Structures are given as C-alpha cells and as structure tokens.
C-alpha cells in the first residue's frame, strides 16, 4: 500500500486555494448573438446596366422570428437566428439549469424553407410533441406546444418577420 502513495504529498504540505463562489445566480442564461448588419445584395440596375438577363441576383434574406413561452415560468423567448439550442450547458442559446431532467444539449430549433423546425439532439429524456417522442424534426406552428423531458413545456406564441 505504501508504494501507491509515492509521489503524493500530505495536504498540510500543499497550498489549496479556497473555492470562490460557484454556479450562477440566474435560473436561465440567455446568450446574446451579434448579427451582422444587413447588406444590400440587390445590385443597382442603373449602375450595372450591362448585367446579363440570366445573371443570378441575390435578394436579401429576411430573418423570421419565433416567440416561445416557457410555460413553467411564463417567460417569453425570442428565437431570431438560424439555429437556436436549448439545454443545461451554458453554450446553449437558452439555458435551463433548474431542471435536472434537461440534457446538456437537449433540442434545437432551426430555420429551413422559411419555417422553424424543432429537433431532439439525442437527449436522455426526449422531446415530445402531442405527447409523442419525436425522432425527426417537427415543423413549429403558432399555438403548438412541445415538451423537453416530462415537465418542461413550451408554447409557440407567434412566428413573424423580423
């Protein structure tokens, strides 16, 4: 047994700094996202009169906005990015630290074809729509409710142009 302790020091011989305040004071942490300024991607036809008729013209991308309500707290959440994750890790866009049933990265909401979609990220306690576990992305519509695990319910309040 003595050979297992070779190289180790007694704690009285080593300085161990005290642990300062741990954890977060808020129940939910929202990560701020800085979106780039909107650029005008449509060329001015007068300045570019020699543009070929078959040329591709890029129209500005309109960002849609989704408003969710966390039913437990009544807090409204604005989703206005292309991808929005929910979970208990601080790297998520919406952090739920007061519910142990929520996975580190539980679910994600993303935009595709001008719609918002909800996807489970292989969470331990699953994501539910209409009391059924989802195994593929589900299109979100106003009035719809979904749950993360058994007791974290969200309601889709509104989808609008940003």
JSON list of N, CA, C and O in Angstrom, two decimals, residues 34-60:
[
{"chain": "A", "resi": 34, "resn": "UNK", "atom": "N", "xyz": [-24.67, 38.57, -31.79]},
{"chain": "A", "resi": 34, "resn": "UNK", "atom": "CA", "xyz": [-24.48, 39.78, -32.59]},
{"chain": "A", "resi": 34, "resn": "UNK", "atom": "C", "xyz": [-24.60, 39.40, -34.06]},
{"chain": "A", "resi": 34, "resn": "UNK", "atom": "O", "xyz": [-23.72, 38.74, -34.60]},
{"chain": "A", "resi": 35, "resn": "UNK", "atom": "N", "xyz": [-25.70, 39.80, -34.68]},
{"chain": "A", "resi": 35, "resn": "UNK", "atom": "CA", "xyz": [-25.91, 39.50, -36.09]},
{"chain": "A", "resi": 35, "resn": "UNK", "atom": "C", "xyz": [-25.21, 40.56, -36.93]},
{"chain": "A", "resi": 35, "resn": "UNK", "atom": "O", "xyz": [-25.15, 41.73, -36.54]},
{"chain": "A", "resi": 36, "resn": "UNK", "atom": "N", "xyz": [-24.69, 40.17, -38.10]},
{"chain": "A", "resi": 36, "resn": "UNK", "atom": "CA", "xyz": [-24.05, 41.16, -38.96]},
{"chain": "A", "resi": 36, "resn": "UNK", "atom": "C", "xyz": [-25.09, 42.15, -39.48]},
{"chain": "A", "resi": 36, "resn": "UNK", "atom": "O", "xyz": [-26.26, 41.84, -39.59]},
{"chain": "A", "resi": 37, "resn": "UNK", "atom": "N", "xyz": [-24.61, 43.36, -39.80]},
{"chain": "A", "resi": 37, "resn": "UNK", "atom": "CA", "xyz": [-25.52, 44.36, -40.34]},
{"chain": "A", "resi": 37, "resn": "UNK", "atom": "C", "xyz": [-26.04, 43.90, -41.69]},
{"chain": "A", "resi": 37, "resn": "UNK", "atom": "O", "xyz": [-25.34, 43.23, -42.45]},
{"chain": "A", "resi": 38, "resn": "UNK", "atom": "N", "xyz": [-27.29, 44.25, -41.97]},
{"chain": "A", "resi": 38, "resn": "UNK", "atom": "CA", "xyz": [-27.92, 43.84, -43.23]},
{"chain": "A", "resi": 38, "resn": "UNK", "atom": "C", "xyz": [-27.26, 44.56, -44.39]},
{"chain": "A", "resi": 38, "resn": "UNK", "atom": "O", "xyz": [-27.04, 45.76, -44.37]},
{"chain": "A", "resi": 39, "resn": "UNK", "atom": "N", "xyz": [-26.91, 43.80, -45.40]},
{"chain": "A", "resi": 39, "resn": "UNK", "atom": "CA", "xyz": [-26.27, 44.37, -46.58]},
{"chain": "A", "resi": 39, "resn": "UNK", "atom": "C", "xyz": [-27.27, 44.39, -47.72]},
{"chain": "A", "resi": 39, "resn": "UNK", "atom": "O", "xyz": [-28.14, 43.54, -47.81]},
{"chain": "A", "resi": 40, "resn": "UNK", "atom": "N", "xyz": [-27.12, 45.35, -48.60]},
{"chain": "A", "resi": 40, "resn": "UNK", "atom": "CA", "xyz": [-27.97, 45.39, -49.79]},
{"chain": "A", "resi": 40, "resn": "UNK", "atom": "C", "xyz": [-27.32, 44.49, -50.83]},
{"chain": "A", "resi": 40, "resn": "UNK", "atom": "O", "xyz": [-26.29, 44.82, -51.40]},
{"chain": "A", "resi": 41, "resn": "UNK", "atom": "N", "xyz": [-27.94, 43.36, -51.09]},
{"chain": "A", "resi": 41, "resn": "UNK", "atom": "CA", "xyz": [-27.38, 42.39, -52.02]},
{"chain": "A", "resi": 41, "resn": "UNK", "atom": "C", "xyz": [-27.98, 42.51, -53.42]},
{"chain": "A", "resi": 41, "resn": "UNK", "atom": "O", "xyz": [-27.62, 41.77, -54.31]},
{"chain": "A", "resi": 42, "resn": "UNK", "atom": "N", "xyz": [-28.95, 43.42, -53.59]},
{"chain": "A", "resi": 42, "resn": "UNK", "atom": "CA", "xyz": [-29.54, 43.62, -54.91]},
{"chain": "A", "resi": 42, "resn": "UNK", "atom": "C", "xyz": [-28.76, 44.71, -55.62]},
{"chain": "A", "resi": 42, "resn": "UNK", "atom": "O", "xyz": [-28.63, 45.82, -55.13]},
{"chain": "A", "resi": 43, "resn": "UNK", "atom": "N", "xyz": [-28.20, 44.40, -56.79]},
{"chain": "A", "resi": 43, "resn": "UNK", "atom": "CA", "xyz": [-27.42, 45.42, -57.49]},
{"chain": "A", "resi": 43, "resn": "UNK", "atom": "C", "xyz": [-28.31, 46.56, -57.98]},
{"chain": "A", "resi": 43, "resn": "UNK", "atom": "O", "xyz": [-29.47, 46.36, -58.31]},
{"chain": "A", "resi": 44, "resn": "UNK", "atom": "N", "xyz": [-27.74, 47.76, -58.04]},
{"chain": "A", "resi": 44, "resn": "UNK", "atom": "CA", "xyz": [-28.43, 48.92, -58.58]},
{"chain": "A", "resi": 44, "resn": "UNK", "atom": "C", "xyz": [-28.41, 48.79, -60.10]},
{"chain": "A", "resi": 44, "resn": "UNK", "atom": "O", "xyz": [-27.35, 48.81, -60.73]},
{"chain": "A", "resi": 45, "resn": "UNK", "atom": "N", "xyz": [-29.56, 48.62, -60.71]},
{"chain": "A", "resi": 45, "resn": "UNK", "atom": "CA", "xyz": [-29.62, 48.32, -62.15]},
{"chain": "A", "resi": 45, "resn": "UNK", "atom": "C", "xyz": [-29.13, 49.48, -63.00]},
{"chain": "A", "resi": 45, "resn": "UNK", "atom": "O", "xyz": [-28.62, 49.27, -64.09]},
{"chain": "A", "resi": 46, "resn": "UNK", "atom": "N", "xyz": [-29.28, 50.73, -62.53]},
{"chain": "A", "resi": 46, "resn": "UNK", "atom": "CA", "xyz": [-28.78, 51.85, -63.32]},
{"chain": "A", "resi": 46, "resn": "UNK", "atom": "C", "xyz": [-27.26, 51.84, -63.39]},
{"chain": "A", "resi": 46, "resn": "UNK", "atom": "O", "xyz": [-26.68, 52.08, -64.43]},
{"chain": "A", "resi": 47, "resn": "UNK", "atom": "N", "xyz": [-26.60, 51.54, -62.28]},
{"chain": "A", "resi": 47, "resn": "UNK", "atom": "CA", "xyz": [-25.15, 51.50, -62.28]},
{"chain": "A", "resi": 47, "resn": "UNK", "atom": "C", "xyz": [-24.62, 50.27, -63.00]},
{"chain": "A", "resi": 47, "resn": "UNK", "atom": "O", "xyz": [-23.53, 50.27, -63.54]},
{"chain": "A", "resi": 48, "resn": "UNK", "atom": "N", "xyz": [-25.39, 49.21, -63.00]},
{"chain": "A", "resi": 48, "resn": "UNK", "atom": "CA", "xyz": [-24.96, 47.95, -63.60]},
{"chain": "A", "resi": 48, "resn": "UNK", "atom": "C", "xyz": [-25.86, 47.60, -64.79]},
{"chain": "A", "resi": 48, "resn": "UNK", "atom": "O", "xyz": [-26.39, 46.51, -64.89]},
{"chain": "A", "resi": 49, "resn": "UNK", "atom": "N", "xyz": [-26.02, 48.52, -65.71]},
{"chain": "A", "resi": 49, "resn": "UNK", "atom": "CA", "xyz": [-26.93, 48.32, -66.84]},
{"chain": "A", "resi": 49, "resn": "UNK", "atom": "C", "xyz": [-26.49, 47.19, -67.75]},
{"chain": "A", "resi": 49, "resn": "UNK", "atom": "O", "xyz": [-27.28, 46.66, -68.51]},
{"chain": "A", "resi": 50, "resn": "UNK", "atom": "N", "xyz": [-25.24, 46.79, -67.66]},
{"chain": "A", "resi": 50, "resn": "UNK", "atom": "CA", "xyz": [-24.74, 45.73, -68.53]},
{"chain": "A", "resi": 50, "resn": "UNK", "atom": "C", "xyz": [-24.90, 44.34, -67.92]},
{"chain": "A", "resi": 50, "resn": "UNK", "atom": "O", "xyz": [-24.31, 43.37, -68.39]},
{"chain": "A", "resi": 51, "resn": "UNK", "atom": "N", "xyz": [-25.75, 44.19, -66.90]},
{"chain": "A", "resi": 51, "resn": "UNK", "atom": "CA", "xyz": [-25.97, 42.87, -66.28]},
{"chain": "A", "resi": 51, "resn": "UNK", "atom": "C", "xyz": [-26.73, 41.99, -67.24]},
{"chain": "A", "resi": 51, "resn": "UNK", "atom": "O", "xyz": [-27.73, 42.39, -67.85]},
{"chain": "A", "resi": 52, "resn": "UNK", "atom": "N", "xyz": [-26.25, 40.78, -67.38]},
{"chain": "A", "resi": 52, "resn": "UNK", "atom": "CA", "xyz": [-26.88, 39.78, -68.24]},
{"chain": "A", "resi": 52, "resn": "UNK", "atom": "C", "xyz": [-28.26, 39.43, -67.69]},
{"chain": "A", "resi": 52, "resn": "UNK", "atom": "O", "xyz": [-28.45, 39.32, -66.48]},
{"chain": "A", "resi": 53, "resn": "UNK", "atom": "N", "xyz": [-29.25, 39.23, -68.55]},
{"chain": "A", "resi": 53, "resn": "UNK", "atom": "CA", "xyz": [-30.61, 38.90, -68.11]},
{"chain": "A", "resi": 53, "resn": "UNK", "atom": "C", "xyz": [-30.65, 37.59, -67.32]},
{"chain": "A", "resi": 53, "resn": "UNK", "atom": "O", "xyz": [-31.51, 37.40, -66.49]},
{"chain": "A", "resi": 54, "resn": "UNK", "atom": "N", "xyz": [-29.75, 36.68, -67.63]},
{"chain": "A", "resi": 54, "resn": "UNK", "atom": "CA", "xyz": [-29.74, 35.38, -66.96]},
{"chain": "A", "resi": 54, "resn": "UNK", "atom": "C", "xyz": [-28.86, 35.39, -65.70]},
{"chain": "A", "resi": 54, "resn": "UNK", "atom": "O", "xyz": [-28.68, 34.36, -65.08]},
{"chain": "A", "resi": 55, "resn": "UNK", "atom": "N", "xyz": [-28.34, 36.56, -65.34]},
{"chain": "A", "resi": 55, "resn": "UNK", "atom": "CA", "xyz": [-27.47, 36.63, -64.18]},
{"chain": "A", "resi": 55, "resn": "UNK", "atom": "C", "xyz": [-28.26, 36.34, -62.91]},
{"chain": "A", "resi": 55, "resn": "UNK", "atom": "O", "xyz": [-29.44, 36.67, -62.81]},
{"chain": "A", "resi": 56, "resn": "UNK", "atom": "N", "xyz": [-27.61, 35.73, -61.95]},
{"chain": "A", "resi": 56, "resn": "UNK", "atom": "CA", "xyz": [-28.24, 35.44, -60.66]},
{"chain": "A", "resi": 56, "resn": "UNK", "atom": "C", "xyz": [-28.19, 36.68, -59.80]},
{"chain": "A", "resi": 56, "resn": "UNK", "atom": "O", "xyz": [-27.15, 37.30, -59.65]},
{"chain": "A", "resi": 57, "resn": "UNK", "atom": "N", "xyz": [-29.33, 37.05, -59.27]},
{"chain": "A", "resi": 57, "resn": "UNK", "atom": "CA", "xyz": [-29.43, 38.21, -58.38]},
{"chain": "A", "resi": 57, "resn": "UNK", "atom": "C", "xyz": [-29.85, 37.67, -57.01]},
{"chain": "A", "resi": 57, "resn": "UNK", "atom": "O", "xyz": [-30.83, 36.95, -56.90]},
{"chain": "A", "resi": 58, "resn": "UNK", "atom": "N", "xyz": [-29.08, 38.03, -56.00]},
{"chain": "A", "resi": 58, "resn": "UNK", "atom": "CA", "xyz": [-29.38, 37.57, -54.65]},
{"chain": "A", "resi": 58, "resn": "UNK", "atom": "C", "xyz": [-30.24, 38.60, -53.95]},
{"chain": "A", "resi": 58, "resn": "UNK", "atom": "O", "xyz": [-29.86, 39.76, -53.83]},
{"chain": "A", "resi": 59, "resn": "UNK", "atom": "N", "xyz": [-31.39, 38.16, -53.48]},
{"chain": "A", "resi": 59, "resn": "UNK", "atom": "CA", "xyz": [-32.27, 39.04, -52.72]},
{"chain": "A", "resi": 59, "resn": "UNK", "atom": "C", "xyz": [-31.87, 38.97, -51.26]},
{"chain": "A", "resi": 59, "resn": "UNK", "atom": "O", "xyz": [-31.37, 37.95, -50.80]},
{"chain": "A", "resi": 60, "resn": "UNK", "atom": "N", "xyz": [-32.08, 40.04, -50.51]},
{"chain": "A", "resi": 60, "resn": "UNK", "atom": "CA", "xyz": [-31.73, 39.99, -49.09]},
{"chain": "A", "resi": 60, "resn": "UNK", "atom": "C", "xyz": [-32.55, 38.91, -48.37]},
{"chain": "A", "resi": 60, "resn": "UNK", "atom": "O", "xyz": [-33.73, 38.73, -48.65]}
]
